[in-house]
């Protein structure tokens, strides 16, 4: 990990809130600058969505003398996922914890990442083997922090508070929270509907209570789902949409956070 | 032990404890003695316990956030509307137990008695069990690895005093891992009626759901059918239908045709569902005439019909 400047985890206690969608678009957004080297690691072993969302279905991983090669979307954007190791996308990976942990260790140790500005790690929902393992294996390598994804309703926030609690327990800094699926604007009459109602104030109130930054709120937009299914960058497909603008603002805040946390050896002395 | 040595032949293999990779493994002696290959005695204990449970239904999805817990809760509510039907809902999502909130049972505690743990009752005929009831605060994170989660699931199945039940509904976390393998393994002698699989229309979900269907085939759990949640959203003002999660590959309908599995129904997005869940109330009671509630009821009826045709009588099992 010495050749990787910034390492970001994307977490949520809750499933289906948009972790993989966000991870993929964070990677796309950062890699729009050709001089920024970005990699996206998908450690969701049972439900690896990243190959589809990045348009890399059917790709295979190659081995070389220096280790496994990530699959490249662009020259400066590489991806690794268990999805690339399956013979068919419908193959179920039915592994218990220890075997999943072994795979994560291999991804971190045996993939030839090269010189990277950003390594983004997409995780499955929960606070279990995968999360403990990635934090444990990266413990000496200094994670910049975690971005936590939620949706507005209390059933989600409840699981997200557990994830925040997990981060505190394992001492992973929290970059901030992203609230997905905030509102839906009817394309015909422009009425705003809160499909996942923030009955307890949504992420905004939770972040105030827990004194954690709210990085932004992203509205529901059918173009996001379409782009993901087609494996394209939503930021390119619908750049002027409210959702794309929200994503870009959030990505900028993450870059600023990482910019203030340069992993220089001299800063760590005595810390 | 949290990690297996590289090249571990597996605790059930003939090479267990004897392979070259076994050297230095703390479990080597246990495996070599053959004890690791013996079936878990809990499986027989659970089979006995489950004799008073007529129908056992798993609610599964490869994908997170598609509405498993919402559906499980409302399946339980729907079945329990008949006072003479005894229903229980078991939540085996150890990391993200949503059922206590959705059933309006936050803050409730589990009681122990001579006959085991008592479920928490919503109604006289509707009991619930979840790890959520064992936490001192709902924000406590349960940060357990697989083996500890498996132990909890075994306790839920073996030590809870379920009593005489018509239906036991088991809500699961997303994925195909420890929890899913464990619940199928522990219930293997007790005969599961089948699994209801939940999805949303987009291909990113269906991809994970096909894996879950593949899992069911591998572990020989019958599939009752698929429910497609979040199908459309109807704008309350202008009534325009929007497909927020577009079915770019035909949604659950095409997947079910391809895989020859019943599509039990499609449920539209409705903000009342989220509100009811957050308040811990039954959406079927809160908005009974809504399209979503009618869709749920039709699906619940199909599940009852499926179970009605699969009576777990001992004599039917002879020779099967």
Coordinates of C-alpha atoms in Angstrom, one line a residue:
Chain A
X1 CA 0.0 0.0 0.0
X2 CA 3.0 2.3 0.1
X3 CA 2.4 3.2 -3.6
X4 CA -1.2 4.2 -2.7
X5 CA -1.7 7.8 -1.5
X6 CA -5.3 7.8 -0.4
X7 CA -7.5 4.9 0.7
X8 CA -11.2 5.4 1.1
X9 CA -13.8 2.9 2.3
X10 CA -17.4 3.2 1.2
X11 CA -19.7 1.7 3.9
X12 CA -23.3 1.4 5.0
X13 CA -25.0 -0.7 7.6
X14 CA -27.9 -0.9 5.2
X15 CA -28.2 -2.7 1.9
X16 CA -29.4 -1.2 -1.3
X17 CA -28.7 2.5 -0.4
X18 CA -26.3 3.1 -3.3
X19 CA -22.8 2.1 -2.0
X20 CA -21.7 0.5 -5.2
X21 CA -23.3 3.2 -7.3
X22 CA -21.6 5.8 -5.3
X23 CA -18.2 4.0 -5.3
X24 CA -18.3 3.6 -9.0
X25 CA -19.1 7.3 -9.6
X26 CA -16.6 8.5 -7.1
X27 CA -14.0 6.5 -9.1
X28 CA -15.3 7.9 -12.4
X29 CA -15.3 11.4 -11.0
X30 CA -11.8 11.3 -9.6
X31 CA -10.4 9.6 -12.8
X32 CA -11.8 12.4 -15.1
X33 CA -8.5 14.1 -14.4
X34 CA -6.1 11.9 -16.6
X35 CA -3.3 12.6 -14.2
X36 CA -5.0 11.0 -11.3
X37 CA -4.5 7.3 -10.9
X38 CA -7.6 5.6 -9.4
X39 CA -8.5 2.1 -8.5
X40 CA -11.8 0.6 -7.3
X41 CA -11.8 -2.6 -5.2
X42 CA -15.1 -4.5 -4.8
X43 CA -15.0 -6.6 -1.6
X44 CA -18.6 -7.7 -1.8
X45 CA -18.0 -11.4 -2.4
X46 CA -21.6 -12.5 -2.5
X47 CA -23.1 -9.7 -4.5
X48 CA -20.3 -8.1 -6.6
X49 CA -22.1 -5.3 -8.5
X50 CA -19.0 -3.3 -9.5
X51 CA -18.2 -5.2 -12.8
X52 CA -21.7 -4.5 -14.2
X53 CA -21.8 -0.9 -13.0
X54 CA -18.4 -0.2 -14.6
X55 CA -19.3 -1.9 -17.8
X56 CA -16.8 -4.7 -17.3
X57 CA -18.9 -7.8 -17.3
X58 CA -17.2 -10.8 -18.8
X59 CA -13.8 -9.4 -18.3
X60 CA -11.2 -11.7 -16.8
X61 CA -8.3 -11.1 -14.4
X62 CA -4.7 -11.7 -15.7
X63 CA -1.8 -12.9 -13.7
X64 CA 1.7 -11.6 -14.2
X65 CA 5.0 -11.8 -12.4
X66 CA 4.1 -8.9 -10.3
X67 CA 0.7 -10.2 -9.3
X68 CA -2.9 -10.0 -10.5
X69 CA -3.6 -7.1 -12.9
X70 CA -6.7 -5.1 -12.3
X71 CA -9.1 -4.7 -15.2
X72 CA -8.9 -1.2 -16.7
X73 CA -11.9 1.0 -17.6
X74 CA -9.5 3.8 -18.6
X75 CA -5.7 4.1 -18.5
X76 CA -6.0 5.7 -15.1
X77 CA -8.9 3.7 -13.7
X78 CA -8.5 0.1 -12.7
X79 CA -11.0 -2.3 -11.1
X80 CA -10.9 -5.5 -9.1
X81 CA -13.8 -7.7 -8.0
X82 CA -14.6 -11.4 -7.3
X83 CA -17.0 -10.9 -10.2
X84 CA -14.0 -11.2 -12.6
X85 CA -13.1 -14.6 -11.2
X86 CA -16.5 -16.2 -11.8
X87 CA -17.1 -18.2 -15.0
X88 CA -20.7 -16.9 -15.2
X89 CA -22.3 -13.8 -13.6
X90 CA -25.1 -16.0 -12.3
X91 CA -22.7 -18.2 -10.4
X92 CA -23.4 -17.9 -6.7
X93 CA -20.4 -17.4 -4.4
X94 CA -21.6 -19.3 -1.3
X95 CA -18.7 -18.9 1.0
X96 CA -18.5 -18.6 4.8
X97 CA -16.6 -15.9 6.5
X98 CA -13.0 -17.4 6.6
X99 CA -13.0 -18.1 2.9
X100 CA -14.2 -14.5 2.2
X101 CA -11.5 -13.1 4.4
X102 CA -8.9 -15.1 2.5
X103 CA -10.1 -13.6 -0.8
X104 CA -10.0 -10.0 0.6
X105 CA -6.4 -10.6 1.8
X106 CA -5.4 -11.8 -1.7
X107 CA -7.0 -8.7 -3.3
X108 CA -5.1 -6.4 -1.0
X109 CA -1.8 -8.3 -1.1
X110 CA -1.6 -9.9 -4.6
X111 CA -3.1 -7.3 -6.9
X112 CA -0.5 -5.2 -8.7
X113 CA -2.1 -1.8 -8.0
X114 CA 0.9 0.3 -9.1
X115 CA 1.2 3.9 -8.2
X116 CA -2.2 5.1 -7.1
X117 CA -3.6 8.5 -6.0
X118 CA -6.9 6.9 -4.8
X119 CA -7.9 3.3 -3.9
X120 CA -11.7 3.2 -3.3
X121 CA -13.0 0.1 -1.5
X122 CA -16.6 -0.8 -2.0
X123 CA -18.1 -3.0 0.7
X124 CA -21.2 -5.2 1.2
X125 CA -23.8 -4.1 3.8
X126 CA -23.3 -4.9 7.4
X127 CA -20.6 -5.0 10.1
X128 CA -19.1 -8.5 9.7
X129 CA -16.2 -10.5 8.3
X130 CA -15.6 -8.4 5.2
X131 CA -15.5 -5.1 7.2
X132 CA -13.4 -6.4 10.0
X133 CA -11.0 -8.0 7.6
X134 CA -10.4 -5.0 5.3
X135 CA -9.9 -2.7 8.3
X136 CA -7.6 -5.3 9.9
X137 CA -5.5 -5.9 6.8
X138 CA -5.2 -2.1 6.1
X139 CA -4.5 -1.3 9.7
X140 CA -0.9 -0.6 9.2
X141 CA -1.4 1.1 5.9
X142 CA -3.5 4.1 7.2
X143 CA -7.0 4.4 5.8
X144 CA -7.9 8.1 5.1
X145 CA -11.4 7.4 6.1
X146 CA -14.9 6.1 5.3
X147 CA -17.7 7.6 3.4
X148 CA -21.0 6.3 4.8
X149 CA -24.1 6.0 2.5
X150 CA -27.7 6.1 3.7
X151 CA -31.2 6.8 2.6
X152 CA -33.5 9.1 4.5
X153 CA -35.8 6.7 6.4
X154 CA -35.3 5.7 10.0
X155 CA -35.0 2.0 9.1
X156 CA -31.9 2.8 7.1
X157 CA -30.5 5.3 9.6
X158 CA -30.7 2.7 12.4
X159 CA -28.4 0.4 10.5
X160 CA -26.1 3.4 9.5
X161 CA -25.7 4.4 13.2
X162 CA -24.4 0.9 13.8
X163 CA -21.9 1.4 11.0
X164 CA -20.8 4.7 12.5
X165 CA -20.4 2.9 15.8
X166 CA -18.3 0.3 14.0
X167 CA -16.0 3.0 12.6
X168 CA -15.5 4.5 16.0
X169 CA -14.7 1.1 17.5
X170 CA -12.1 0.2 14.9
X171 CA -10.8 3.8 14.7
X172 CA -11.6 4.5 11.1
X173 CA -12.0 8.2 10.5
X174 CA -15.4 9.2 9.0
X175 CA -15.1 11.5 6.0
X176 CA -18.9 12.1 6.1
X177 CA -22.3 10.8 5.2
X178 CA -24.1 10.8 1.8
X179 CA -27.9 10.7 1.8
X180 CA -29.1 9.0 -1.4
X181 CA -32.7 8.8 -2.7
X182 CA -33.5 12.0 -1.0
X183 CA -36.5 13.2 -3.2
X184 CA -38.0 12.3 -6.5
X185 CA -39.1 15.1 -8.8
X186 CA -41.9 14.1 -11.2
X187 CA -40.6 14.7 -14.7
X188 CA -44.1 15.8 -15.8
X189 CA -45.4 18.1 -13.1
X190 CA -42.2 18.7 -11.1
X191 CA -43.8 17.8 -7.9
X192 CA -41.3 16.6 -5.3
X193 CA -42.2 13.3 -3.6
X194 CA -40.3 11.9 -0.6
X195 CA -40.5 8.2 -1.5
X196 CA -38.4 7.2 1.5
X197 CA -39.8 9.6 4.0
X198 CA -37.3 11.1 6.5
X199 CA -39.6 10.4 9.5
X200 CA -36.9 11.2 12.0
X201 CA -35.2 14.1 10.0
X202 CA -33.1 12.0 7.6
X203 CA -29.3 12.1 7.5
X204 CA -29.3 15.8 8.3
X205 CA -30.6 15.3 11.8
X206 CA -28.5 12.2 12.4
X207 CA -25.3 14.0 11.3
X208 CA -26.1 16.9 13.6
X209 CA -26.7 14.6 16.5
X210 CA -23.5 12.6 15.9
X211 CA -21.5 15.6 14.8
X212 CA -20.5 14.1 11.5
X213 CA -20.3 16.0 8.2
X214 CA -23.2 15.6 5.8
X215 CA -21.4 15.5 2.5
X216 CA -24.6 15.9 0.4
X217 CA -28.0 14.7 -0.6
X218 CA -28.6 13.0 -3.9
X219 CA -32.1 12.9 -5.4
X220 CA -33.7 9.8 -7.0
X221 CA -33.2 9.8 -10.8
X222 CA -34.1 7.0 -13.1
X223 CA -31.1 7.8 -15.2
X224 CA -28.8 6.6 -12.5
X225 CA -30.3 3.1 -12.6
X226 CA -30.2 3.0 -16.4
X227 CA -26.5 4.1 -16.5
X228 CA -25.6 1.5 -13.9
X229 CA -27.3 -1.3 -15.8
X230 CA -25.6 -0.2 -19.0
X231 CA -22.2 0.1 -17.3
X232 CA -21.8 3.8 -18.1
X233 CA -20.9 6.8 -16.0
X234 CA -24.0 8.7 -15.0
X235 CA -21.8 11.8 -14.6
X236 CA -21.3 11.6 -18.4
X237 CA -24.8 10.4 -19.3
X238 CA -26.7 13.2 -17.5
X239 CA -24.1 15.8 -16.5
X240 CA -26.5 18.7 -15.9
X241 CA -28.9 16.7 -13.7
X242 CA -29.5 17.6 -10.1
X243 CA -28.1 14.2 -9.1
X244 CA -24.9 14.6 -11.1
X245 CA -24.3 18.0 -9.6
X246 CA -24.9 16.6 -6.1
X247 CA -22.4 13.8 -6.8
X248 CA -19.7 16.3 -8.1
X249 CA -20.1 18.5 -5.0
X250 CA -19.7 15.4 -2.8
X251 CA -16.6 14.2 -4.7
X252 CA -15.0 17.6 -4.4
X253 CA -15.5 17.6 -0.6
X254 CA -13.9 14.1 -0.4
X255 CA -10.9 15.3 -2.4
X256 CA -10.5 18.3 -0.1
X257 CA -10.7 16.0 3.0
X258 CA -7.9 13.7 1.4
X259 CA -5.9 16.8 0.5
X260 CA -5.7 17.8 4.1
X261 CA -4.6 14.2 5.1
X262 CA -1.4 13.8 3.3
X263 CA 0.1 10.4 4.3
X264 CA 3.6 11.8 4.8
X265 CA 5.7 9.7 7.1
X266 CA 6.9 12.8 9.0
X267 CA 3.4 13.7 10.0
X268 CA 2.8 10.4 11.7
X269 CA 5.8 10.7 14.1
X270 CA 4.4 11.1 17.5
X271 CA 0.8 10.9 16.4
Chain B
X1 CA -10.0 -19.4 14.8
X2 CA -10.6 -16.7 12.4
X3 CA -8.7 -17.9 9.4
X4 CA -8.1 -21.2 7.7
X5 CA -4.6 -22.2 6.6
X6 CA -4.0 -21.9 2.9
X7 CA -4.9 -25.2 1.2
X8 CA -7.2 -26.3 4.1
X9 CA -8.9 -29.4 2.7
X10 CA -12.1 -28.7 4.7
X11 CA -13.2 -30.0 8.0
X12 CA -15.5 -32.6 6.4
X13 CA -12.9 -33.9 3.9
X14 CA -11.2 -37.3 4.2
X15 CA -7.9 -35.4 4.4
X16 CA -9.1 -33.3 7.3
X17 CA -6.2 -33.0 9.8
X18 CA -4.0 -35.2 7.6
X19 CA -3.1 -32.9 4.7
X20 CA 0.2 -31.1 4.5
X21 CA -1.5 -27.7 5.0
X22 CA -2.9 -29.0 8.3
X23 CA 0.5 -28.8 9.9
X24 CA 0.5 -26.2 12.6
X25 CA -3.3 -25.5 12.4
X26 CA -4.8 -25.4 15.9
X27 CA -7.7 -27.6 14.8
X28 CA -5.5 -30.3 13.4
X29 CA -6.0 -32.8 16.1
X30 CA -9.8 -32.2 16.2
X31 CA -10.0 -32.7 12.4
X32 CA -7.8 -35.8 12.4
X33 CA -10.0 -37.4 15.1
X34 CA -13.0 -37.2 12.7
X35 CA -15.0 -35.1 15.2
X36 CA -15.2 -32.2 12.7
X37 CA -17.1 -34.4 10.2
X38 CA -19.8 -35.5 12.6
X39 CA -23.2 -33.8 12.0
X40 CA -24.2 -31.1 14.5
X41 CA -26.5 -32.5 17.1
X42 CA -28.4 -29.3 17.0
X43 CA -29.9 -30.3 13.7
X44 CA -31.8 -33.2 15.3
X45 CA -32.8 -30.9 18.3
X46 CA -34.1 -28.3 15.9
X47 CA -36.0 -31.0 13.9
X48 CA -37.8 -31.9 17.1
X49 CA -38.5 -28.3 18.0
X50 CA -39.9 -27.7 14.5
X51 CA -42.4 -30.5 14.7
X52 CA -45.0 -28.0 16.1
X53 CA -44.4 -25.7 13.1
X54 CA -46.5 -26.5 10.1
X55 CA -45.0 -24.2 7.5
X56 CA -41.6 -22.7 7.3
X57 CA -40.9 -19.9 4.7
X58 CA -37.5 -18.2 4.0
X59 CA -37.5 -14.7 2.6
X60 CA -34.4 -14.2 0.6
X61 CA -32.7 -11.9 -1.8
X62 CA -29.2 -11.7 -3.2
X63 CA -29.5 -7.9 -3.1
X64 CA -29.8 -5.6 -0.2
X65 CA -32.4 -2.9 0.2
X66 CA -35.1 -4.5 -2.0
X67 CA -37.7 -4.9 0.7
X68 CA -37.1 -8.3 2.3
X69 CA -37.8 -7.2 5.9
X70 CA -40.7 -5.0 4.8
X71 CA -42.2 -8.0 3.0
X72 CA -41.5 -10.5 5.8
X73 CA -43.2 -8.2 8.3
X74 CA -46.2 -7.7 6.1
X75 CA -46.5 -11.4 5.2
X76 CA -46.5 -12.0 9.0
X77 CA -49.2 -9.3 9.5
X78 CA -51.3 -10.5 6.6
X79 CA -51.3 -14.2 7.8
X80 CA -52.0 -13.2 11.4
X81 CA -55.1 -11.2 10.5
X82 CA -56.9 -14.5 10.9
X83 CA -56.9 -14.8 14.7
X84 CA -56.8 -18.6 14.4
X85 CA -53.6 -18.6 12.5
X86 CA -50.5 -18.8 14.7
X87 CA -47.6 -16.9 13.1
X88 CA -44.0 -16.2 14.1
X89 CA -41.4 -14.0 12.4
X90 CA -37.7 -14.8 13.0
X91 CA -35.1 -12.2 12.0
X92 CA -31.7 -13.7 11.3
X93 CA -30.1 -10.5 10.1
X94 CA -27.6 -10.2 12.9
X95 CA -25.8 -7.1 11.7
X96 CA -28.8 -5.1 10.5
X97 CA -31.9 -6.4 12.4
X98 CA -34.7 -4.2 11.0
X99 CA -37.7 -6.3 12.1
X100 CA -38.1 -4.9 15.7
X101 CA -38.5 -1.4 14.3
X102 CA -40.8 -2.4 11.4
X103 CA -43.0 -4.4 13.8
X104 CA -43.2 -1.6 16.4
X105 CA -41.3 -3.6 19.0
X106 CA -38.2 -1.4 19.6
X107 CA -37.0 -1.5 23.1
X108 CA -38.7 -4.8 23.9
X109 CA -36.6 -7.5 25.7
X110 CA -36.6 -11.3 25.4
X111 CA -37.6 -13.3 28.4
X112 CA -36.3 -16.7 29.4
X113 CA -38.5 -19.4 30.9
X114 CA -38.1 -23.1 31.7
X115 CA -39.2 -23.9 28.1
X116 CA -36.7 -21.6 26.5
X117 CA -36.7 -18.0 25.2
X118 CA -40.1 -16.4 24.7
X119 CA -40.7 -14.5 21.5
X120 CA -42.0 -11.0 21.7
X121 CA -45.6 -10.8 20.8
X122 CA -47.2 -8.1 18.6
X123 CA -50.6 -9.8 18.8
X124 CA -51.6 -13.0 20.6
X125 CA -51.1 -14.9 17.5
X126 CA -48.0 -13.1 16.1
X127 CA -44.6 -13.6 17.8
X128 CA -41.2 -12.1 16.8
X129 CA -37.6 -12.9 17.5
X130 CA -34.6 -10.9 16.5
X131 CA -31.0 -10.2 17.8
X132 CA -32.3 -6.6 18.0
X133 CA -34.1 -7.6 21.2
X134 CA -30.8 -8.7 22.8
X135 CA -29.1 -5.3 22.3
X136 CA -29.0 -2.8 25.1
X137 CA -29.3 0.1 22.6
X138 CA -30.6 0.0 19.0
X139 CA -27.4 1.8 17.9
X140 CA -25.1 -0.9 19.3
X141 CA -23.2 -2.5 16.4
X142 CA -23.1 -6.3 16.3
X143 CA -19.7 -6.8 14.9
X144 CA -19.5 -10.6 14.7
X145 CA -17.7 -12.9 12.3
X146 CA -19.5 -15.8 10.7
X147 CA -19.1 -18.5 13.4
X148 CA -20.6 -16.3 16.1
X149 CA -23.5 -15.4 13.9
X150 CA -24.1 -19.1 13.1
X151 CA -24.2 -19.8 16.8
X152 CA -26.9 -17.2 17.4
X153 CA -29.0 -18.6 14.5
X154 CA -28.7 -22.0 16.0
X155 CA -29.9 -20.7 19.4
X156 CA -32.8 -18.9 17.8
X157 CA -34.0 -22.1 16.1
X158 CA -33.3 -24.5 19.0
X159 CA -33.9 -22.4 22.2
X160 CA -36.9 -20.2 21.3
X161 CA -40.2 -21.6 22.6
X162 CA -42.1 -21.1 19.4
X163 CA -45.1 -23.3 20.5
X164 CA -47.7 -24.5 18.0
X165 CA -47.3 -22.5 14.8
X166 CA -49.0 -22.5 11.4
X167 CA -46.3 -20.3 9.9
X168 CA -42.7 -19.5 10.7
X169 CA -41.3 -16.8 8.5
X170 CA -37.5 -16.3 8.5
X171 CA -36.2 -12.9 7.3
X172 CA -32.6 -13.0 6.1
X173 CA -29.8 -10.5 5.4
X174 CA -28.7 -10.0 1.8
X175 CA -26.2 -12.4 0.3
X176 CA -25.4 -16.1 0.1
X177 CA -23.1 -16.6 3.1
X178 CA -23.0 -17.8 6.7
X179 CA -26.5 -16.9 7.7
X180 CA -28.1 -18.5 4.7
X181 CA -26.0 -21.7 4.8
X182 CA -26.7 -22.0 8.5
X183 CA -30.4 -21.6 8.4
X184 CA -30.8 -24.1 5.6
X185 CA -28.4 -26.5 7.3
X186 CA -30.1 -26.3 10.7
X187 CA -33.6 -26.6 9.2
X188 CA -32.4 -29.4 6.8
X189 CA -34.1 -32.2 8.8
X190 CA -37.2 -30.1 9.5
X191 CA -38.4 -29.5 5.9
X192 CA -38.6 -26.0 4.6
X193 CA -41.7 -25.3 2.6
X194 CA -39.8 -22.9 0.4
X195 CA -38.3 -19.5 -0.2
X196 CA -39.8 -16.3 -1.4
X197 CA -37.3 -14.2 -3.3
X198 CA -37.5 -10.4 -3.4
X199 CA -36.1 -8.2 -6.1
X200 CA -36.4 -4.8 -7.6
X201 CA -36.6 -4.3 -11.4
X202 CA -33.2 -3.2 -12.4
X203 CA -30.5 -5.6 -13.8
X204 CA -28.0 -4.8 -11.0
X205 CA -30.6 -6.4 -8.6
X206 CA -31.6 -9.2 -10.8
X207 CA -28.0 -10.2 -11.2
X208 CA -27.7 -10.8 -7.4
X209 CA -31.1 -12.4 -7.3
X210 CA -30.1 -15.0 -9.9
X211 CA -27.3 -15.9 -7.6
X212 CA -29.7 -16.4 -4.8
X213 CA -31.9 -18.6 -7.0
X214 CA -28.8 -20.6 -7.9
X215 CA -28.1 -20.9 -4.1
X216 CA -31.6 -22.3 -3.6
X217 CA -31.1 -24.9 -6.3
X218 CA -27.7 -25.9 -4.8
X219 CA -29.1 -26.4 -1.3
X220 CA -32.4 -27.9 -2.6
X221 CA -34.7 -25.3 -1.1
X222 CA -37.9 -25.1 -3.2
X223 CA -38.7 -21.6 -4.6
X224 CA -42.3 -20.5 -3.9
X225 CA -41.8 -17.5 -6.3
X226 CA -40.4 -14.0 -6.8
X227 CA -41.8 -10.7 -5.7
X228 CA -40.8 -7.5 -7.6
X229 CA -40.8 -4.5 -5.3
X230 CA -40.4 -0.8 -6.3
X231 CA -42.0 -1.6 -9.7
X232 CA -43.4 1.9 -10.5
X233 CA -44.0 5.2 -8.8
X234 CA -47.3 7.0 -9.5
X235 CA -47.0 10.7 -8.9
X236 CA -49.8 11.6 -6.4
X237 CA -50.4 14.9 -8.2
X238 CA -50.5 14.1 -12.0
X239 CA -50.7 10.3 -11.8
X240 CA -47.7 9.9 -14.2
X241 CA -46.1 6.6 -13.8
X242 CA -42.3 6.7 -13.4
X243 CA -40.0 3.7 -13.4
X244 CA -37.4 4.9 -10.9
X245 CA -35.5 1.6 -11.0
X246 CA -35.8 0.9 -14.8
X247 CA -36.3 -2.7 -15.8
X248 CA -33.6 -2.4 -18.5
X249 CA -33.6 -6.2 -19.1
X250 CA -37.3 -6.8 -18.6
X251 CA -37.4 -6.8 -14.8
X252 CA -38.5 -9.8 -12.7
X253 CA -41.1 -10.8 -15.3
X254 CA -38.5 -11.7 -18.0
X255 CA -36.1 -13.3 -15.4
X256 CA -39.0 -15.5 -14.1
X257 CA -39.9 -16.6 -17.6
X258 CA -36.3 -17.4 -18.4
X259 CA -35.8 -19.4 -15.2
X260 CA -39.3 -20.9 -15.1
X261 CA -40.1 -19.6 -11.7
X262 CA -43.5 -18.1 -10.6
X263 CA -43.7 -14.3 -10.4
X264 CA -45.9 -13.9 -7.3
X265 CA -46.5 -10.2 -8.0
X266 CA -45.2 -6.6 -8.5
X267 CA -45.5 -4.0 -5.7
X268 CA -45.4 -0.3 -6.6
X269 CA -43.3 2.3 -4.7
X270 CA -45.5 4.0 -2.1
X271 CA -44.2 6.5 0.4
X272 CA -46.8 5.1 2.9
X273 CA -44.8 1.9 3.1
X274 CA -41.7 3.6 4.4
X275 CA -43.8 5.7 6.8
X276 CA -45.6 2.7 8.2
X277 CA -42.3 0.8 8.6
X278 CA -40.6 3.7 10.4
X279 CA -43.7 3.9 12.7
X280 CA -43.8 0.2 13.3
X281 CA -47.3 -0.2 11.9
X282 CA -48.8 -2.5 9.4
X283 CA -49.0 -0.8 6.0
X284 CA -51.9 -3.2 5.2
X285 CA -53.9 -1.5 8.0
X286 CA -52.6 2.0 7.3
X287 CA -53.4 2.1 3.6
X288 CA -55.6 -0.9 2.8
X289 CA -57.0 0.3 -0.5
X290 CA -53.7 1.4 -2.0
X291 CA -52.3 -0.4 -5.0
X292 CA -49.3 -1.6 -3.0
X293 CA -51.5 -3.1 -0.2
X294 CA -53.7 -4.9 -2.8
X295 CA -50.5 -6.3 -4.5
X296 CA -49.2 -7.5 -1.1
X297 CA -52.5 -9.3 -0.3
X298 CA -52.6 -11.0 -3.7
X299 CA -49.0 -12.2 -3.1
X300 CA -49.8 -13.4 0.4
X301 CA -52.7 -15.4 -0.9
X302 CA -50.6 -17.2 -3.4
X303 CA -48.1 -18.1 -0.7
X304 CA -50.9 -19.5 1.4
X305 CA -52.1 -21.6 -1.5
X306 CA -48.6 -22.9 -2.1
X307 CA -48.3 -23.9 1.5
X308 CA -51.7 -25.4 1.5
X309 CA -50.6 -27.8 -1.3
X310 CA -47.5 -28.8 0.6
X311 CA -48.8 -30.3 3.8
X312 CA -45.8 -31.6 5.9
X313 CA -47.5 -35.0 6.7
X314 CA -45.0 -37.8 7.5
X315 CA -46.7 -40.2 5.2
X316 CA -46.2 -38.0 2.2
X317 CA -42.4 -38.1 2.8
X318 CA -42.1 -41.9 2.7
X319 CA -40.3 -42.8 -0.5
X320 CA -39.9 -39.2 -1.6

